Short mmCIF file of C-alpha atoms in Angstrom, two decimals:
data_model
loop_
_atom_site.label_atom_id
_atom_site.label_comp_id
_atom_site.label_asym_id
_atom_site.label_seq_id
_atom_site.Cartn_x
_atom_site.Cartn_y
_atom_site.Cartn_z
CA UNK R 1 -10.01 23.98 0.25
CA UNK R 2 -11.40 25.59 -2.90
CA UNK R 3 -8.04 27.34 -3.41
CA UNK R 4 -6.37 23.94 -3.30
CA UNK R 5 -8.38 22.66 -6.27
CA UNK R 6 -8.45 25.93 -8.24
CA UNK R 7 -4.65 26.25 -8.21
CA UNK R 8 -4.44 23.10 -10.37
CA UNK R 9 -5.04 23.38 -14.17
CA UNK R 10 -8.58 22.47 -15.25
CA UNK R 11 -7.63 19.39 -17.29
CA UNK R 12 -5.55 17.99 -14.45
CA UNK R 13 -8.34 18.78 -11.97
CA UNK R 14 -10.65 16.68 -14.12
CA UNK R 15 -8.20 13.77 -14.08
CA UNK R 16 -7.85 14.05 -10.30
CA UNK R 17 -11.60 13.81 -9.93
CA UNK R 18 -11.54 10.70 -12.10
CA UNK R 19 -8.82 9.25 -9.89
CA UNK R 20 -10.96 9.94 -6.82
CA UNK R 21 -13.97 8.09 -8.23
CA UNK R 22 -11.80 5.27 -9.54
CA UNK R 23 -10.18 4.88 -6.11
CA UNK R 24 -13.39 3.23 -4.88
CA UNK R 25 -12.31 0.15 -6.85
CA UNK R 26 -8.95 0.03 -5.03
CA UNK R 27 -9.57 -3.33 -3.37
CA UNK R 28 -12.07 -4.70 -5.88
CA UNK R 29 -9.54 -7.27 -7.12
CA UNK R 30 -7.25 -8.08 -4.20
CA UNK R 31 -4.49 -10.68 -4.53
CA UNK R 32 -2.00 -11.80 -1.86
CA UNK R 33 0.92 -10.68 -4.01
CA UNK R 34 -0.37 -7.25 -5.09
CA UNK R 35 -3.22 -6.33 -2.71
CA UNK R 36 -4.72 -3.13 -4.22
CA UNK R 37 -2.24 -2.74 -7.09
CA UNK R 38 -4.82 -3.25 -9.86
CA UNK R 39 -7.14 -0.63 -8.34
CA UNK R 40 -4.21 1.78 -7.93
CA UNK R 41 -3.23 1.30 -11.56
CA UNK R 42 -6.84 1.81 -12.69
CA UNK R 43 -7.05 5.09 -10.74
CA UNK R 44 -3.84 6.38 -12.39
CA UNK R 45 -4.75 5.35 -15.93
CA UNK R 46 -6.07 8.82 -16.96
CA UNK R 47 -2.71 10.39 -15.99
CA UNK R 48 -0.61 7.67 -17.60
CA UNK R 49 -2.59 7.86 -20.85
CA UNK R 50 -2.15 11.66 -21.00
CA UNK R 51 1.44 12.05 -19.82
CA UNK R 52 2.79 9.20 -21.97
CA UNK R 53 0.51 9.71 -24.96
CA UNK R 54 3.43 9.85 -27.39
CA UNK R 55 5.76 7.54 -25.47
CA UNK R 56 4.61 3.94 -25.74
CA UNK R 57 7.61 2.52 -23.89
CA UNK R 58 7.28 5.06 -21.10
CA UNK R 59 3.62 4.21 -20.82
CA UNK R 60 4.40 0.50 -20.41
CA UNK R 61 6.95 1.25 -17.70
CA UNK R 62 4.48 3.51 -15.87
CA UNK R 63 1.83 0.77 -15.95
CA UNK R 64 4.31 -1.74 -14.54
CA UNK R 65 5.22 0.71 -11.75
CA UNK R 66 1.55 1.24 -10.93
CA UNK R 67 1.00 -2.51 -10.67
CA UNK R 68 3.54 -2.91 -7.86
CA UNK R 69 2.33 -3.91 -4.39
CA UNK R 70 0.01 -1.35 -2.77
CA UNK R 71 -1.74 -1.53 0.57
CA UNK R 72 -2.78 1.30 2.87
CA UNK R 73 -5.87 2.77 4.53
CA UNK R 74 -8.44 3.47 1.81
CA UNK R 75 -9.08 7.02 3.03
CA UNK R 76 -5.39 7.92 2.72
CA UNK R 77 -4.81 6.11 -0.57
CA UNK R 78 -5.79 9.04 -2.78
CA UNK R 79 -3.03 11.23 -1.30
CA UNK R 80 -0.46 8.72 -2.56
CA UNK R 81 -2.28 8.50 -5.90
CA UNK R 82 -2.09 12.27 -6.35
CA UNK R 83 1.58 12.36 -5.35
CA UNK R 84 2.50 9.50 -7.70
CA UNK R 85 0.55 11.16 -10.53
CA UNK R 86 2.58 14.36 -10.12
CA UNK R 87 5.82 12.35 -10.12
CA UNK R 88 4.74 10.53 -13.29
CA UNK R 89 4.15 13.90 -14.89
CA UNK R 90 7.69 15.04 -14.01
CA UNK R 91 9.07 11.73 -15.26
CA UNK R 92 7.35 12.18 -18.62
CA UNK R 93 8.74 15.73 -18.95
CA UNK R 94 12.30 15.28 -17.66
CA UNK R 95 14.55 12.65 -19.21
CA UNK R 96 16.95 12.70 -16.24
CA UNK R 97 14.17 12.03 -13.71
CA UNK R 98 14.83 8.96 -11.53
CA UNK R 99 11.79 6.76 -12.22
CA UNK R 100 12.80 4.45 -9.36
CA UNK R 101 12.00 7.24 -6.91
CA UNK R 102 8.29 6.96 -7.78
CA UNK R 103 7.82 3.50 -6.31
CA UNK R 104 10.29 4.25 -3.51
CA UNK R 105 8.20 7.21 -2.32
CA UNK R 106 4.98 5.27 -2.86
CA UNK R 107 6.19 2.33 -0.77
CA UNK R 108 7.56 4.54 2.00
CA UNK R 109 4.21 6.31 2.46
CA UNK R 110 2.03 3.18 2.61
CA UNK R 111 3.01 2.14 6.13
CA UNK R 112 2.93 5.54 7.90
CA UNK R 113 -0.36 6.56 6.27
CA UNK R 114 -1.88 3.17 7.09
CA UNK R 115 -0.94 3.68 10.75
CA UNK R 116 -2.32 7.23 10.82
CA UNK R 117 -5.43 6.37 8.80
CA UNK R 118 -6.33 3.26 10.81
CA UNK R 119 -5.85 5.11 14.10
CA UNK R 120 -7.91 8.16 13.14
CA UNK R 121 -10.67 6.70 10.99
CA UNK R 122 -11.09 3.16 12.35
CA UNK R 123 -9.87 3.73 15.90
CA UNK R 124 -11.30 7.20 16.68
CA UNK R 125 -13.85 8.46 14.15
CA UNK R 126 -15.70 5.16 13.84
CA UNK R 127 -15.92 4.79 17.63
CA UNK R 128 -17.21 8.35 18.08
CA UNK R 129 -19.77 7.92 15.29
CA UNK R 130 -20.87 4.58 16.73
CA UNK R 131 -21.15 6.07 20.24
CA UNK R 132 -23.44 8.85 19.01
CA UNK R 133 -25.51 6.39 16.95
CA UNK R 134 -25.80 3.92 19.85
CA UNK R 135 -27.01 6.73 22.10
CA UNK R 136 -29.71 7.59 19.58
CA UNK R 137 -30.59 3.94 19.10
CA UNK R 138 -31.09 3.38 22.82
CA UNK R 139 -33.75 6.09 22.80
CA UNK R 140 -35.54 4.30 19.97
CA UNK R 141 -34.54 6.73 17.23
CA UNK R 142 -34.72 4.87 13.90
CA UNK R 143 -32.24 7.31 12.32
CA UNK R 144 -29.38 5.96 14.47
CA UNK R 145 -27.76 3.76 11.74
CA UNK R 146 -28.12 6.56 9.19
CA UNK R 147 -26.44 9.03 11.56
CA UNK R 148 -23.56 6.59 12.03
CA UNK R 149 -23.08 6.17 8.29
CA UNK R 150 -23.25 9.92 7.65
CA UNK R 151 -20.84 10.88 10.44
CA UNK R 152 -18.26 8.32 9.43
CA UNK R 153 -18.53 8.44 5.65
CA UNK R 154 -18.86 12.18 5.07
CA UNK R 155 -15.68 12.87 7.04
CA UNK R 156 -13.82 10.03 5.33
CA UNK R 157 -14.95 11.05 1.85
CA UNK R 158 -13.94 14.69 2.36
CA UNK R 159 -10.44 13.66 3.45
CA UNK R 160 -10.24 11.19 0.58
CA UNK R 161 -11.40 13.74 -2.03
CA UNK R 162 -9.16 16.64 -1.00
CA UNK R 163 -6.29 14.26 -0.28
CA UNK R 164 -6.13 13.54 -4.02
CA UNK R 165 -5.58 17.21 -4.83
CA UNK R 166 -3.24 17.79 -1.87
CA UNK R 167 -0.95 14.92 -2.90
CA UNK R 168 -0.82 16.17 -6.49
CA UNK R 169 -0.16 19.78 -5.48
CA UNK R 170 2.56 18.88 -3.00
CA UNK R 171 4.23 16.68 -5.58
CA UNK R 172 4.11 19.34 -8.29
CA UNK R 173 5.46 22.09 -6.03
CA UNK R 174 8.22 20.28 -4.17
CA UNK R 175 9.63 17.61 -6.51
CA UNK R 176 11.33 20.25 -8.65
CA UNK R 177 12.84 21.88 -5.55
CA UNK R 178 14.04 18.52 -4.23
CA UNK R 179 15.75 17.79 -7.55
CA UNK R 180 17.32 21.22 -7.75
CA UNK R 181 18.75 20.87 -4.24
CA UNK R 182 20.18 17.42 -5.00
CA UNK R 183 18.11 15.74 -2.29
CA UNK R 184 16.26 13.32 -4.59
CA UNK R 185 18.91 10.60 -4.30
CA UNK R 186 18.84 10.89 -0.52
CA UNK R 187 15.03 10.89 -0.51
CA UNK R 188 14.92 7.82 -2.76
CA UNK R 189 17.38 5.91 -0.58
CA UNK R 190 15.54 6.91 2.60
CA UNK R 191 12.19 5.95 1.11
CA UNK R 192 13.57 2.59 0.00
CA UNK R 193 14.92 1.98 3.50
CA UNK R 194 11.57 2.79 5.08
CA UNK R 195 9.88 0.47 2.58
CA UNK R 196 12.24 -2.37 3.52
CA UNK R 197 11.60 -1.74 7.22
CA UNK R 198 7.86 -1.95 6.56
CA UNK R 199 8.28 -5.26 4.70
CA UNK R 200 10.43 -6.59 7.54
CA UNK R 201 7.79 -5.59 10.08
CA UNK R 202 5.06 -7.27 8.04
CA UNK R 203 7.15 -10.45 7.82
CA UNK R 204 7.68 -10.53 11.59
CA UNK R 205 4.01 -9.95 12.40
CA UNK R 206 2.24 -11.87 9.63
CA UNK R 207 4.45 -14.93 8.98
CA UNK R 208 4.36 -17.26 11.99
CA UNK R 209 5.58 -20.75 12.82
CA UNK R 210 4.91 -22.56 16.11
CA UNK R 211 6.20 -26.10 16.33
CA UNK R 212 4.40 -28.60 18.57
CA UNK R 213 7.09 -31.28 18.16
CA UNK R 214 8.58 -32.67 21.38
CA UNK R 215 10.84 -35.58 22.23
CA UNK R 216 9.87 -37.31 25.46
CA UNK R 217 11.50 -39.98 27.57
CA UNK R 218 9.58 -41.76 30.32
CA UNK R 219 6.83 -39.20 30.05
CA UNK R 220 9.17 -36.25 30.49
CA UNK R 221 9.94 -33.80 27.70
CA UNK R 222 13.63 -33.67 26.89
CA UNK R 223 13.50 -31.64 23.67
CA UNK R 224 11.06 -28.94 22.57
CA UNK R 225 11.73 -27.97 18.96
CA UNK R 226 10.15 -24.51 19.24
CA UNK R 227 12.21 -23.63 22.34
CA UNK R 228 15.37 -24.82 20.62
CA UNK R 229 14.64 -22.69 17.53
CA UNK R 230 13.86 -19.64 19.70
CA UNK R 231 17.20 -20.02 21.45
CA UNK R 232 18.96 -19.82 18.10
CA UNK R 233 16.92 -16.91 16.68
CA UNK R 234 13.31 -15.96 17.44
CA UNK R 235 11.40 -16.14 14.16
CA UNK R 236 14.16 -17.99 12.31
CA UNK R 237 11.71 -20.23 10.43
CA UNK R 238 9.40 -17.41 9.21
CA UNK R 239 12.45 -15.37 8.18
CA UNK R 240 14.02 -18.31 6.37
CA UNK R 241 10.77 -19.15 4.59
CA UNK R 242 10.28 -15.52 3.52
CA UNK R 243 13.82 -15.25 2.16
CA UNK R 244 13.44 -18.57 0.35
CA UNK R 245 10.21 -17.41 -1.30
CA UNK R 246 11.86 -14.13 -2.28
CA UNK R 247 14.81 -15.99 -3.79
CA UNK R 248 12.55 -18.33 -5.78
CA UNK R 249 10.37 -15.43 -6.92
CA UNK R 250 13.13 -13.04 -7.97
CA UNK R 251 16.03 -15.29 -8.95
CA UNK R 252 14.31 -18.43 -10.23
CA UNK R 253 11.16 -16.74 -11.64
CA UNK R 254 8.84 -19.13 -9.81
CA UNK R 255 5.26 -17.85 -10.06
CA UNK R 256 3.50 -16.51 -6.96
CA UNK R 257 0.73 -19.10 -7.44
CA UNK R 258 3.22 -21.97 -7.24
CA UNK R 259 4.77 -20.46 -4.10
CA UNK R 260 1.37 -20.07 -2.40
CA UNK R 261 0.40 -23.66 -3.21
CA UNK R 262 3.83 -24.85 -2.07
CA UNK R 263 3.52 -23.08 1.30
CA UNK R 264 0.01 -24.52 1.81
CA UNK R 265 1.21 -28.05 0.99
CA UNK R 266 4.23 -27.60 3.29
CA UNK R 267 1.96 -26.50 6.11
CA UNK R 268 -0.33 -29.51 5.64
CA UNK R 269 2.60 -31.94 5.55
CA UNK R 270 4.21 -30.45 8.69
CA UNK R 271 0.86 -30.61 10.47
CA UNK R 272 0.30 -34.26 9.52
CA UNK R 273 3.81 -35.13 10.74
CA UNK R 274 3.08 -33.40 14.04
CA UNK R 275 5.87 -30.88 13.59
CA UNK R 276 3.71 -27.75 13.34
#
């Protein structure tokens, strides 16, 4: 692991350490529209300030990119931060670099790393640490909660710390090769596709609509709105609502706050009318 950090120039190593410490603020200011974007941007600020020191316009564009939606397992977040930092460096040095590939790669990694991170750290490591601590606690050992915290957090912090350097090193070594081989356009398109799949999956699992409206005659139900909608297309209302919000947000420049309030009001009205 020491070779991993030593192979990176001293000034960049220092910035990576700053990014690691700043990553603890990742979800300090969460919003429905951006999740951990502000914390991600804060972690990358040392790199952006250095790489775009003499390019004010490039710096603004990099800040906007860093403020795009970001949400993944905290432990794995620093790997993406390091990778994005290395791509920002290449973008500042090469005028023909495709800046769109930065957010494409970033978005494509969020979902897979969230799945891996949640499974390993929340599903396995936490359970093992808790099992050991519970065993100690049942014997009356007062150190049980401390053992749990140490087992879980030390492992997580080590992965998080070295993940920062690993992401940066991988980015620095392989981005140039990818560009030289002409695979960057393919990688960008593939990453964008994976990102869209992730958004589609989130829409299907997180946006729900269950109608309770029924038409009855002589005490017998003759029309169930939810069943009728499901026969047309399962999830048609959540999909339609999501696409409508996207259209209003992107094409009509309606603010996210107005959309959130509108969805809440719509939900209340539908509930009062007995439709949902």
